[in-house]
């Protein structure tokens, strides 16, 4: 048994190299100020709002349905049960919300033309209010393992894949393309890029959503993506402040505690947020984490005035929009009741309250806090002005509507899809290849069995990865057989895979977050024992290689969406050179204090 704290400390020391230079770079720049005339106009608009309208502007809410006025009956029923309204238009009329967030599971994102109609319906509802105000429509389109909108929209490699590519130009291009497609569908605020530095391989909630473990490298890619998204006319959102990269607790289900010292925060967690602010980031999302070195009160950062006002506003000089992470997550609900959380968040310095579990409870709590004087009108108007300034910057007061022609010109175009393939090709990482099995030869390895995990597509539109990988290799001249064995194959499925390997020239197995007790290890060992060469492709965390013995080669794709799996196929087949380099260290499974493969490791064929 090895001391996890010792291992963590080793990683912290290794990944803080060169971070001090980033932390001490030029002072952060606040977002450009609007003209005096614009501010005065928006202040007059706020003065015309009722108190209820003002409170509503602070909320960003989910709503079920593909249409703002005519959702399916199932979605009407869900809306009535959870929110007390029938559809998005009623939600806006009743609560005057300042924004709506799209989810695939809420049936908001069926396909691009439907999204256009939904977005336009939402904006019409916003302009039909007594005080007409357009809405900020947002989503989590990080790409990689978090994507709410899938094909035919362009899906880009995720953050850790871009970290493996190491190109700020590619990261910026990916964000610019992704941002232009979101804008064409009427989505103007994206909760990306992730600015967390993933220094804990066991992190269950960030992982490959992070660009990597090197703070300086993460900072550079965060800044590039901020510029890419915002050059496309949408608001980027760096998350999760003050840094969610070193935890083994998922804030969706519990309250993580970050044990970094203040100095470690400065060296490891802060640089990407400083870089985002210097790049002109429009919004920053909070983290539902306790960070005792920054605030000893044990309040989650989302509710911490020392963190959000003292550090983010005053020390880092940030004056843009601050949005909470979703308020229905357990990490922010453990200490206080749902009626106190939104009030405390506003007192801490938050502007937007995202997706409370019960909107009526949260909305009325804020309303009552203003009426009682706990929250001053001036305090909420300060946040409303920031929100309206962002809406003004995004052009929503000029024209909040989008067109089907714009979708046809922009979303999923041949040029965008080709760019995604080129970017992905530079991210695939060859970790081991001791006997030179890769690239596969069609002459010597024509018969290929593809087995492994088939996790659900992040967007619901791609995969399954074994089928995509087999198909891609087939298009490159190999005869392939695909067999899904799952993330926890049982003995019968393992025996089926072993039987399928008979007569094959090579087996490619897709692995998904292999642990010490995972039956995926048993599957790989059984396949290795057949004598058929085995290629392991890590389709999520690159750490899998440390727990797999006897494989002939190991490759990392960092996600299982089609664009990354196809890129891995081209590398395995030798149609592309493996150019990716590990953006995180891989520790030894038997001794986590030792690094098996350092940051920057990656083999080539030349």
Coordinates of C-alpha atoms in Angstrom, one line a residue, residues 28-31 236 277 280-284 308 311-322 351 386:
X28 CA -4.8 40.5 -15.3
X29 CA -6.8 42.8 -17.5
X30 CA -10.4 43.5 -16.9
X31 CA -12.8 43.1 -19.8
X236 CA -16.6 31.7 -23.2
X277 CA -8.8 37.0 -17.5
X280 CA -10.7 39.0 -21.9
X281 CA -12.9 36.1 -20.7
X282 CA -16.6 37.0 -20.6
X283 CA -17.6 34.7 -17.8
X284 CA -16.1 32.5 -15.1
X308 CA -15.2 35.2 -5.3
X311 CA -9.6 36.9 -4.7
X312 CA -11.4 36.8 -8.1
X313 CA -12.7 40.3 -8.1
X314 CA -10.2 42.3 -6.0
X315 CA -6.9 40.4 -6.4
X316 CA -7.3 39.2 -9.9
X317 CA -9.1 42.3 -11.1
X318 CA -12.0 40.4 -12.8
X319 CA -15.1 42.4 -13.5
X320 CA -16.9 40.1 -15.9
X321 CA -19.9 37.8 -15.2
X322 CA -19.5 35.1 -12.5
X351 CA -24.0 37.2 -10.9
X386 CA -22.9 42.9 -15.8

